[in-house]
XYZ file of C-alpha atoms in Angstrom:
704
model
C 54.023 41.329 -18.845
C 52.614 37.916 -19.842
C 49.984 36.014 -17.882
C 49.643 32.292 -17.258
C 46.270 30.511 -17.157
C 46.058 27.008 -15.768
C 42.997 24.776 -15.363
C 42.844 21.160 -14.181
C 39.376 19.749 -14.943
C 38.160 16.483 -13.471
C 35.159 14.579 -12.227
C 33.516 16.104 -9.125
C 35.989 17.015 -6.371
C 34.618 16.557 -2.817
C 33.500 19.961 -1.558
C 35.569 19.731 1.633
C 38.789 19.403 -0.401
C 38.328 22.168 -2.965
C 39.457 25.299 -1.117
C 42.645 23.734 0.241
C 43.454 22.045 -3.076
C 43.259 25.317 -4.976
C 45.531 26.944 -2.391
C 47.962 24.042 -2.680
C 48.010 24.407 -6.467
C 48.772 28.120 -6.218
C 51.599 27.583 -3.739
C 53.163 24.657 -5.582
C 53.149 26.406 -8.962
C 54.279 29.849 -7.803
C 57.008 28.394 -5.565
C 58.329 26.312 -8.443
C 58.301 29.294 -10.822
C 60.175 31.492 -8.361
C 62.683 28.736 -7.640
C 63.316 28.506 -11.385
C 64.199 32.208 -11.473
C 60.892 33.754 -12.555
C 58.931 36.520 -10.846
C 55.264 37.509 -11.023
C 53.025 40.389 -9.941
C 50.117 38.417 -8.519
C 48.314 35.100 -8.494
C 44.795 34.003 -7.568
C 43.290 30.559 -7.316
C 39.738 29.470 -8.225
C 37.722 26.293 -7.861
C 34.423 24.666 -8.742
C 33.252 21.082 -8.184
C 34.893 20.096 -11.470
C 37.984 22.278 -11.817
C 40.924 23.950 -10.133
C 42.118 27.102 -11.887
C 45.036 29.464 -11.438
C 45.525 32.973 -12.846
C 49.118 34.240 -12.599
C 49.594 37.732 -14.005
C 52.722 39.754 -14.622
C 54.893 36.666 -15.064
C 58.325 37.251 -16.564
C 58.834 35.766 -20.050
C 62.122 34.070 -19.165
C 64.427 33.568 -16.217
C 67.529 35.715 -15.848
C 71.001 34.572 -16.869
C 73.011 33.384 -13.866
C 76.756 33.758 -13.433
C 78.307 31.993 -10.454
C 81.943 31.892 -9.336
C 82.872 28.767 -7.411
C 86.163 28.831 -5.528
C 88.247 25.685 -5.744
C 91.445 24.275 -4.189
C 94.990 25.701 -4.530
C 96.721 24.924 -7.805
C 99.254 22.754 -5.959
C 96.539 20.713 -4.168
C 96.471 16.924 -4.526
C 94.936 15.398 -7.634
C 91.822 14.025 -5.898
C 90.877 17.437 -4.503
C 91.181 18.996 -7.947
C 89.152 16.186 -9.575
C 86.391 16.628 -7.007
C 86.278 20.356 -7.675
C 86.036 19.810 -11.441
C 83.188 17.291 -11.018
C 81.234 19.618 -8.735
C 81.655 22.555 -11.089
C 80.839 20.535 -14.193
C 84.234 21.128 -15.812
C 86.068 18.547 -17.893
C 89.605 19.812 -17.194
C 91.548 22.454 -15.231
C 92.036 24.373 -18.472
C 88.363 25.424 -18.205
C 88.968 26.944 -14.753
C 90.493 30.315 -14.001
C 93.531 30.771 -11.775
C 93.289 33.537 -9.184
C 96.211 34.721 -7.066
C 95.906 35.614 -3.403
C 98.950 37.304 -1.752
C 98.424 35.308 1.421
C 97.003 31.997 0.197
C 98.707 31.621 -3.171
C 97.146 30.591 -6.479
C 93.830 28.725 -6.528
C 91.275 27.584 -9.104
C 87.947 29.348 -9.707
C 85.168 27.934 -11.864
C 82.952 30.469 -13.595
C 79.617 28.787 -14.201
C 77.231 30.563 -16.544
C 73.644 29.413 -16.798
C 71.624 31.064 -19.537
C 68.049 32.029 -18.730
C 65.192 29.776 -19.826
C 61.892 30.593 -21.495
C 58.888 30.494 -19.172
C 57.201 27.984 -21.479
C 60.113 25.597 -21.009
C 60.043 26.008 -17.221
C 56.270 25.406 -17.023
C 56.652 22.309 -19.182
C 59.265 20.986 -16.759
C 57.478 21.701 -13.470
C 53.815 20.956 -14.148
C 53.861 17.165 -14.658
C 55.608 16.681 -11.318
C 53.215 19.024 -9.508
C 50.187 17.205 -10.900
C 51.600 13.745 -10.275
C 52.611 14.505 -6.674
C 49.619 16.672 -5.770
C 48.851 16.388 -2.016
C 45.266 15.109 -2.111
C 44.092 13.541 1.192
C 42.738 10.690 -0.940
C 43.310 9.929 -4.597
C 42.444 7.267 -7.172
C 43.603 5.663 -10.403
C 41.308 5.048 -13.366
C 41.120 3.654 -16.874
C 43.366 1.164 -18.618
C 46.537 2.875 -17.447
C 45.592 2.397 -13.789
C 47.054 -1.101 -13.736
C 50.500 0.119 -14.773
C 53.152 0.997 -12.165
C 53.407 4.729 -11.538
C 50.020 5.472 -13.080
C 48.676 8.970 -12.443
C 46.596 9.348 -9.308
C 44.136 12.206 -8.798
C 41.242 12.889 -6.456
C 38.827 11.988 -9.279
C 39.588 11.119 -12.921
C 41.425 14.034 -14.545
C 39.754 14.899 -17.862
C 41.558 17.877 -19.392
C 44.223 20.509 -18.786
C 44.312 24.121 -19.988
C 47.619 25.984 -20.019
C 47.963 29.234 -21.962
C 50.632 31.938 -21.736
C 50.949 35.351 -23.280
C 50.536 39.146 -23.033
C 47.314 40.695 -21.819
C 46.232 42.154 -25.167
C 47.980 39.950 -27.739
C 47.726 36.371 -28.881
C 48.569 33.696 -26.354
C 50.255 30.374 -26.881
C 49.468 26.953 -25.474
C 52.131 25.336 -23.311
C 51.480 21.715 -24.347
C 53.061 19.785 -21.499
C 52.055 16.138 -21.285
C 51.280 13.781 -18.426
C 50.148 10.165 -18.782
C 49.015 10.683 -22.362
C 47.042 13.858 -21.569
C 48.326 17.042 -23.243
C 47.579 20.561 -22.042
C 45.624 22.679 -24.536
C 43.356 25.724 -24.761
C 40.145 23.661 -24.680
C 37.827 23.377 -21.679
C 34.181 22.488 -21.123
C 31.279 24.223 -19.417
C 28.383 22.936 -17.317
C 28.002 19.171 -17.530
C 24.289 19.372 -18.527
C 23.610 22.904 -19.744
C 26.717 23.437 -21.908
C 28.809 20.287 -22.435
C 30.379 21.551 -25.674
C 34.074 22.389 -26.026
C 35.188 25.966 -25.303
C 38.355 27.526 -26.721
C 40.059 29.986 -24.353
C 43.020 32.335 -24.655
C 43.495 34.099 -21.329
C 41.806 34.446 -17.966
C 39.294 37.173 -18.891
C 37.705 35.337 -21.800
C 38.062 32.049 -19.905
C 35.788 33.279 -17.085
C 33.412 35.023 -19.494
C 33.040 31.923 -21.686
C 32.557 29.700 -18.656
C 29.777 31.932 -17.386
C 28.068 31.748 -20.781
C 28.401 27.986 -20.390
C 26.653 28.126 -16.979
C 29.776 27.888 -14.789
C 30.529 30.543 -12.146
C 34.224 30.110 -11.483
C 34.564 32.261 -8.347
C 33.504 30.238 -5.282
C 32.977 33.378 -3.193
C 30.594 34.712 -5.816
C 28.693 31.401 -5.831
C 28.396 31.638 -2.055
C 27.121 35.197 -2.317
C 24.509 34.217 -4.913
C 23.290 31.298 -2.799
C 23.127 33.341 0.406
C 21.285 36.319 -1.067
C 18.886 34.251 -3.180
C 18.115 32.088 -0.131
C 17.457 35.177 1.997
C 15.252 36.654 -0.715
C 13.138 33.538 -1.274
C 12.689 33.128 2.488
C 11.676 36.790 2.897
C 9.219 36.507 0.020
C 7.495 33.725 1.968
C 7.384 35.668 5.234
C 10.329 33.755 6.667
C 14.017 34.223 7.406
C 16.926 31.986 6.523
C 18.713 30.141 9.344
C 22.221 30.897 8.142
C 24.973 28.283 8.316
C 28.449 29.263 7.095
C 29.735 25.675 7.047
C 26.778 24.456 4.981
C 27.065 27.466 2.663
C 30.727 26.623 2.021
C 29.857 22.997 1.321
C 26.895 23.720 -0.959
C 28.890 26.243 -2.985
C 31.312 23.375 -3.647
C 28.533 21.144 -4.984
C 27.257 23.414 -7.773
C 28.718 25.352 -10.699
C 25.474 27.181 -11.556
C 23.532 27.614 -8.286
C 19.744 27.656 -8.433
C 17.963 28.304 -5.131
C 14.560 26.663 -4.555
C 12.167 26.218 -1.630
C 10.585 22.964 -0.487
C 8.355 21.993 2.415
C 7.407 19.184 4.774
C 4.398 18.475 6.956
C 3.998 20.726 10.004
C 3.523 17.648 12.203
C 7.287 17.147 12.048
C 7.808 20.462 13.848
C 7.149 18.590 17.103
C 10.710 17.295 16.715
C 13.331 19.542 18.392
C 14.629 22.224 16.020
C 18.210 21.004 16.381
C 17.273 17.530 15.115
C 15.277 18.926 12.192
C 18.123 21.197 11.192
C 20.763 18.471 11.394
C 18.564 15.937 9.596
C 17.950 18.263 6.661
C 21.529 19.555 6.610
C 23.275 16.192 6.915
C 21.121 14.192 4.525
C 20.099 16.745 1.894
C 22.526 19.682 2.305
C 19.537 22.015 2.675
C 18.973 25.118 4.788
C 16.078 25.533 7.209
C 13.962 28.637 7.787
C 12.028 30.180 10.652
C 9.290 32.723 11.029
C 10.671 36.251 11.034
C 11.778 37.299 14.494
C 11.097 33.859 16.015
C 13.342 30.999 17.140
C 11.107 28.077 16.160
C 11.545 26.617 12.684
C 9.026 26.705 9.858
C 8.162 23.733 7.673
C 9.908 25.296 4.665
C 13.463 24.393 3.665
C 15.789 25.822 1.026
C 17.754 23.694 -1.400
C 20.391 24.554 -3.982
C 20.295 22.823 -7.355
C 22.998 22.713 -10.039
C 20.402 22.739 -12.820
C 17.957 25.360 -14.070
C 15.032 23.038 -14.717
C 12.490 23.679 -17.461
C 9.607 23.135 -14.995
C 10.910 25.785 -12.622
C 12.369 23.155 -10.323
C 9.117 21.430 -9.357
C 10.470 17.914 -9.800
C 13.692 18.764 -7.989
C 11.742 20.199 -5.060
C 9.416 17.192 -5.050
C 12.333 14.721 -5.016
C 14.140 16.528 -2.225
C 10.913 16.806 -0.254
C 10.371 13.052 -0.398
C 13.833 12.400 1.033
C 13.476 15.105 3.701
C 10.140 13.696 4.849
C 11.573 10.189 5.028
C 14.510 11.376 7.122
C 12.257 13.434 9.407
C 10.034 10.393 9.865
C 13.096 8.508 11.144
C 13.991 11.445 13.407
C 10.472 11.562 14.845
C 10.751 7.847 15.553
C 14.037 8.382 17.434
C 12.570 11.284 19.404
C 9.545 9.291 20.550
C 11.473 6.096 21.273
C 13.925 7.944 23.507
C 11.025 9.081 25.684
C 9.767 5.555 26.231
C 10.910 2.601 28.323
C 13.714 0.326 27.233
C 12.571 -3.262 26.562
C 15.080 -4.905 28.929
C 14.526 -3.029 32.188
C 14.934 -6.187 34.266
C 18.619 -6.366 33.261
C 19.337 -2.831 34.484
C 18.485 -3.077 38.185
C 22.074 -3.574 39.361
C 23.362 -0.561 37.402
C 20.399 1.522 38.557
C 21.158 0.683 42.187
C 24.871 1.503 41.718
C 24.107 5.053 40.599
C 20.887 5.656 42.542
C 18.843 5.866 39.342
C 15.057 5.919 39.044
C 14.335 3.033 36.712
C 10.933 4.538 35.876
C 12.510 7.527 34.146
C 13.693 7.196 30.503
C 16.981 9.102 30.905
C 17.841 7.124 34.042
C 17.229 3.926 32.086
C 19.688 5.065 29.392
C 22.373 5.732 32.016
C 21.792 2.303 33.529
C 22.050 0.825 30.037
C 25.317 2.686 29.391
C 26.775 1.123 32.551
C 25.305 -2.345 32.043
C 26.717 -2.622 28.517
C 30.243 -1.879 29.788
C 30.737 0.595 26.952
C 34.468 1.328 26.772
C 35.640 4.896 27.253
C 39.323 4.028 26.767
C 41.096 0.683 26.967
C 43.337 1.884 29.806
C 40.733 4.028 31.568
C 37.846 1.598 31.716
C 34.172 1.933 30.834
C 31.854 4.890 30.517
C 30.172 3.727 33.716
C 33.485 3.809 35.582
C 34.147 7.259 34.179
C 30.784 8.567 35.349
C 31.572 7.212 38.828
C 34.880 9.120 38.837
C 33.241 12.329 37.609
C 30.601 11.935 40.316
C 33.244 11.660 43.047
C 35.269 14.589 41.723
C 32.163 16.752 41.279
C 31.243 16.179 44.925
C 34.647 17.547 46.004
C 34.406 20.496 43.611
C 30.930 21.468 44.844
C 32.518 22.643 48.099
C 34.703 25.026 46.081
C 32.094 26.304 43.597
C 29.308 26.601 46.160
C 26.932 24.488 44.080
C 24.122 22.414 45.628
C 25.752 18.994 46.253
C 22.556 17.023 45.588
C 21.964 18.738 42.246
C 25.624 18.322 41.289
C 25.419 14.607 42.061
C 22.267 14.194 39.952
C 23.800 16.129 37.049
C 27.023 14.092 37.163
C 25.082 10.815 37.135
C 22.906 11.801 34.153
C 25.506 13.800 32.168
C 26.431 10.925 29.828
C 23.030 9.185 29.741
C 22.038 10.563 26.338
C 24.925 8.665 24.733
C 22.503 5.708 24.748
C 19.655 7.617 23.097
C 18.786 6.990 19.469
C 18.858 10.692 18.643
C 22.481 11.026 19.756
C 23.311 7.713 18.089
C 22.180 9.256 14.810
C 23.643 12.709 15.480
C 26.593 12.514 17.930
C 27.017 16.290 17.776
C 23.753 16.599 19.748
C 25.165 14.930 22.869
C 24.419 17.016 25.907
C 21.765 19.075 24.157
C 19.455 16.055 23.794
C 20.215 15.048 27.378
C 18.956 18.446 28.497
C 15.734 18.085 26.522
C 15.031 14.603 27.877
C 15.879 15.790 31.418
C 13.314 18.596 31.158
C 10.706 16.141 29.877
C 11.160 13.887 32.905
C 10.967 16.772 35.360
C 14.595 17.286 36.402
C 15.635 20.473 38.164
C 16.487 23.260 35.698
C 20.087 23.417 36.981
C 20.517 19.680 36.422
C 19.131 19.908 32.896
C 21.407 22.866 32.090
C 24.447 21.039 33.478
C 23.787 17.984 31.295
C 24.098 20.162 28.176
C 26.763 22.559 29.419
C 29.195 20.109 31.020
C 30.820 19.724 27.590
C 31.401 23.482 27.361
C 33.397 25.451 26.491
C 34.643 23.424 23.529
C 36.905 26.116 22.155
C 38.049 29.724 22.567
C 34.791 31.158 21.188
C 32.305 28.730 22.770
C 30.203 29.980 25.671
C 31.189 29.145 29.266
C 28.668 27.557 31.709
C 27.041 30.031 34.096
C 24.995 27.916 36.526
C 27.067 26.688 39.487
C 25.890 23.107 38.994
C 26.922 23.259 35.333
C 30.277 24.848 36.220
C 30.990 22.098 38.736
C 30.015 19.267 36.391
C 31.978 20.767 33.500
C 35.113 21.097 35.639
C 34.748 17.530 36.912
C 34.322 16.176 33.389
C 37.372 17.973 31.978
C 39.610 17.379 34.981
C 38.779 13.656 34.991
C 39.753 13.485 31.321
C 43.054 15.273 31.896
C 43.968 13.416 35.096
C 43.146 10.096 33.457
C 45.148 10.591 30.276
C 48.091 11.996 32.225
C 47.988 8.903 34.448
C 48.348 6.590 31.428
C 50.927 8.874 29.771
C 48.754 9.732 26.765
C 49.753 13.396 26.497
C 49.606 15.661 23.441
C 52.775 15.589 21.362
C 53.593 18.317 18.851
C 50.527 18.927 16.710
C 48.929 15.616 17.693
C 46.184 15.739 20.298
C 43.777 12.871 19.506
C 41.866 13.186 22.782
C 41.485 16.995 22.593
C 43.352 17.485 25.870
C 44.467 21.010 24.985
C 40.825 21.940 24.445
C 39.879 20.382 27.779
C 42.618 22.295 29.615
C 41.657 25.568 27.920
C 38.068 24.856 28.969
C 39.162 24.558 32.594
C 41.184 27.782 32.324
C 38.263 29.698 30.819
C 35.797 28.450 33.442
C 38.122 29.368 36.325
C 38.916 32.840 34.993
C 35.598 33.828 33.455
C 33.483 32.483 36.336
C 35.867 33.584 39.129
C 36.498 30.107 40.548
C 39.376 29.631 43.008
C 40.537 26.054 42.460
C 43.878 24.691 43.787
C 44.799 22.694 40.696
C 47.876 20.980 42.113
C 45.954 19.688 45.119
C 43.180 18.502 42.772
C 45.307 16.854 40.083
C 48.373 15.929 42.204
C 50.574 16.233 39.117
C 53.083 19.075 38.621
C 53.523 18.135 34.962
C 49.781 18.508 34.388
C 49.923 21.840 36.215
C 52.601 22.943 33.742
C 50.234 21.956 30.914
C 47.568 24.209 32.438
C 50.156 26.991 32.611
C 50.760 26.644 28.862
C 47.036 26.966 28.144
C 46.774 29.903 30.551
C 49.568 31.714 28.701
C 47.780 31.202 25.378
C 44.505 32.446 26.841
C 46.014 35.536 28.488
C 48.024 36.440 25.371
C 44.817 36.187 23.328
C 43.289 38.622 25.824
C 46.126 41.067 25.124
C 48.507 40.353 28.020
C 52.245 40.665 27.378
C 54.158 37.390 27.522
C 56.903 38.858 29.715
C 54.384 40.053 32.304
C 52.810 36.589 32.400
C 56.260 35.037 32.914
C 57.010 37.573 35.662
C 53.971 36.445 37.644
C 53.687 32.741 36.811
C 55.797 30.494 39.046
C 56.104 26.700 38.484
C 53.931 25.881 41.509
C 51.251 28.560 40.927
C 48.033 26.538 40.923
C 45.453 29.273 41.531
C 45.045 30.442 37.952
C 42.483 33.092 38.810
C 45.000 34.792 41.095
C 47.675 34.579 38.416
C 45.362 36.323 35.964
C 44.534 39.050 38.477
C 48.233 39.615 39.189
C 48.936 39.928 35.464
C 46.067 42.396 35.104
C 47.351 44.542 37.989
C 50.959 44.348 36.787
C 49.907 45.375 33.281
C 48.180 48.484 34.603
C 51.134 49.349 36.848
C 53.959 48.767 34.414
C 52.393 51.055 31.799
C 52.193 53.952 34.286
C 55.013 56.454 34.639
C 55.808 55.299 38.195
C 55.836 51.708 37.023
C 58.223 52.364 34.147
C 60.664 54.239 36.356
C 60.500 51.729 39.195
C 61.069 48.927 36.672
C 64.229 50.663 35.410
C 65.549 51.178 38.935
C 64.649 47.671 40.054
C 66.291 46.078 37.020
C 69.438 48.125 37.671
C 69.454 46.962 41.286
C 68.880 43.282 40.448
C 71.441 43.263 37.630
C 74.109 44.834 39.829
C 73.241 42.441 42.654
C 73.317 39.418 40.335
C 76.730 40.438 38.969
C 78.181 40.710 42.482
C 76.582 37.396 43.509
C 78.161 35.748 40.488
C 81.581 37.127 41.463
C 81.143 35.849 45.009
C 81.141 39.287 46.594
C 80.216 39.209 50.260
C 76.636 40.382 50.881
C 75.391 41.018 54.386
C 72.652 38.717 55.694
C 70.572 41.734 56.574
C 70.748 45.510 56.446
C 72.453 47.139 59.434
C 71.006 50.631 60.024
C 74.240 51.626 61.751
C 76.180 51.186 58.489
C 73.844 53.430 56.502
C 75.960 56.577 56.088
C 74.163 58.624 53.448
C 70.670 60.150 53.544
C 69.728 58.472 50.247
C 70.398 54.953 51.564
C 68.666 55.706 54.860
C 65.631 56.989 52.954
C 65.578 53.899 50.714
C 65.791 51.531 53.688
C 62.855 53.254 55.367
C 60.848 53.277 52.134
C 61.484 49.565 51.501
C 60.497 48.651 55.053
C 57.166 50.417 54.686
C 56.435 49.468 51.081
C 57.363 45.820 51.610
C 54.956 45.470 54.547
C 52.145 47.283 52.729
C 52.671 45.239 49.565
C 52.767 41.956 51.486
C 49.578 42.844 53.363
C 47.863 43.800 50.102
C 48.955 40.557 48.407
C 47.692 38.571 51.404
C 44.359 40.319 50.921
C 44.540 39.624 47.181
C 44.464 43.353 46.486
C 47.149 43.444 43.795
C 46.477 46.999 42.659
C 47.137 48.246 46.199
C 50.298 46.149 46.284
C 51.472 47.902 43.129
C 50.619 51.295 44.597
C 52.678 50.452 47.676
C 55.657 49.534 45.516
C 55.287 52.687 43.437
C 56.391 54.667 46.520
C 59.866 53.187 45.999
C 60.356 55.032 42.738
C 61.817 58.250 44.184
C 64.029 56.643 46.860
C 65.459 54.140 44.345
C 66.272 56.910 41.853
C 67.975 59.031 44.534
C 69.890 56.017 45.823
C 71.534 55.408 42.455
C 72.210 59.122 41.978
C 73.882 59.681 45.375
C 75.276 56.323 46.496
C 78.262 54.325 45.267
C 77.319 50.711 46.008
C 80.839 49.282 45.688
C 82.311 51.316 48.487
C 85.969 50.727 49.436
C 84.819 49.697 52.907
C 83.854 46.012 52.591
C 81.255 46.215 55.392
C 79.511 49.223 53.855
C 79.598 47.537 50.423
C 78.070 44.325 51.852
C 75.389 46.375 53.621
C 74.473 48.298 50.471
C 74.249 45.085 48.477
C 71.901 43.744 51.157
C 69.825 46.874 50.599
C 69.614 46.037 46.878
C 68.490 42.553 47.815
C 65.648 44.108 49.825
C 64.498 45.894 46.638
C 64.425 42.554 44.810
C 62.551 40.870 47.648
C 60.030 43.692 48.005
C 59.093 43.737 44.325
C 59.230 39.944 44.274
C 56.137 39.805 46.479
C 54.190 40.795 43.364
C 56.290 39.698 40.375
C 59.765 38.831 39.177
C 60.716 42.232 37.734
C 63.857 40.774 36.131
C 61.665 38.970 33.571
C 59.942 42.145 32.435
C 61.337 43.625 29.241
C 61.962 47.351 28.930
């Protein structure tokens, strides 16, 4: 079976776009080939900073012939109907159509449309220009003289050459020379920009990759990543250090080089007085370099690891020297930020009113930054006011929540007041991703309580399903107040997530609340706190996602979750208990009996059958119904008492005692007795089954 090799070579593609672009190319090309009637055995995409490549193997040499019969109108239909049929079928006259007789419907026209198969080369020539021209880059550009013309080709960076070869695995291949904007596909590519800029002739994928590697280009991005990671680990180990690994940086760096060369640089140890997080971000953001630490220690070393795209004749000395100069300059700026944030602001006299409003100590640097945040009237949201107003709301809400979480009210108040103060520090201004973390460091430096310092960092957490959840009660309280204020505020101004759009990360905030409540065992009446049933429903959606991710069945969640359930911790515990019960033998059998009872009852209710208001013991004629009535009376009370004590497992155990009586009832008792009074009484007995199990869950929503 033939193989197809495709390469689109350009100027450097931004690293963040490469992986997705190569996947897009694979999907667009293979979808178009299949739509044209071709099939293939497999396809794999590749990318480097300067090329997207696609290897499709086992591709059929031509599409199959297609024969289609299209039924038309009756032969005695009006002229317009017949003309429309001929146009749609591509026929010039009725003489080209066949006449088919149907005993019931009479004679009618049928067009037999035959489409001969097409050579793969012809199909590729047709589809590729459109795919390239309409490629879904997030951003693209025009270039050269043709850029001024309407409809000029746009690409992420100037497109320089195209390779497109097709042929069997062990025989000669042919070039498919499709053309786009004056550029014609060929079998010529080029290697490394500096080490091997000469033209390379390729035939198929195997010699393409081999020739590229000789020309100092490693096509496989995963292999480049592996080389960088292992060489970086080795060079760190050789210097008595260990690499601080960073998957995101590794992905980015592998998209910046075609021939990775790993080198080590250094900076003065004096800069290690800067917090490790700032050093790491400074070096990562500005120079795309990795940091190292002493083996088995948390603190960083003064050695960093860089990845070059050139194997330098001097062993990389000049490259290391150049990178070192930039790193030292950036660390000098970072040290300046770090020291400035620990000093007094120059305009303290303008901050007294804000300091008094929040009870701040104007002699403390972090307090000054909070006063500055308020005094500047920094906007949080146009409809929700300033950051200062937001802090005031969080402070009020945190005070109420402290009664629920059991946190020290004074510490909660201090944490809420200082939580956003680091937004006015220079370190966070330079690196916004350090908000919270820098606040904690500055809080420790000015002698704040450890719980307050922890809450300043952790009130943003968790920021996703895998992020850690605050543990300290002060941090838990502040985090809940922060997230609930955000959700209540945006619900109040009707800025809710729609579809895939969630610009204010409200789903993440709600999931954060859910995780804190469930993972830290917090009993919080959400409806009383938010006063919004629609927002409560939003929390329910996030709770369902969370519980399903934990392995809970969706039907069991639905069986427990009622529209007004606002104690999410209790909902989760009910689901947990129901899951354990429903998978037991007693649970399965009781579920079957209960569903039979509720379905029969629902059918009679729908028909309007009379059902007694309550069960009359005098009308219970058979032992099986007497036994069931007694069992329900006992089990219902025990289950209700257990639910009141929040002991859901005991409630399930109480209900499990109904299994035998329910089974015997349906074996021995005819519910629809001829006597209307007995029938109404037995239906009332079925209703008691529904009510008894309903104290724990709605069994009708459970599948199985």
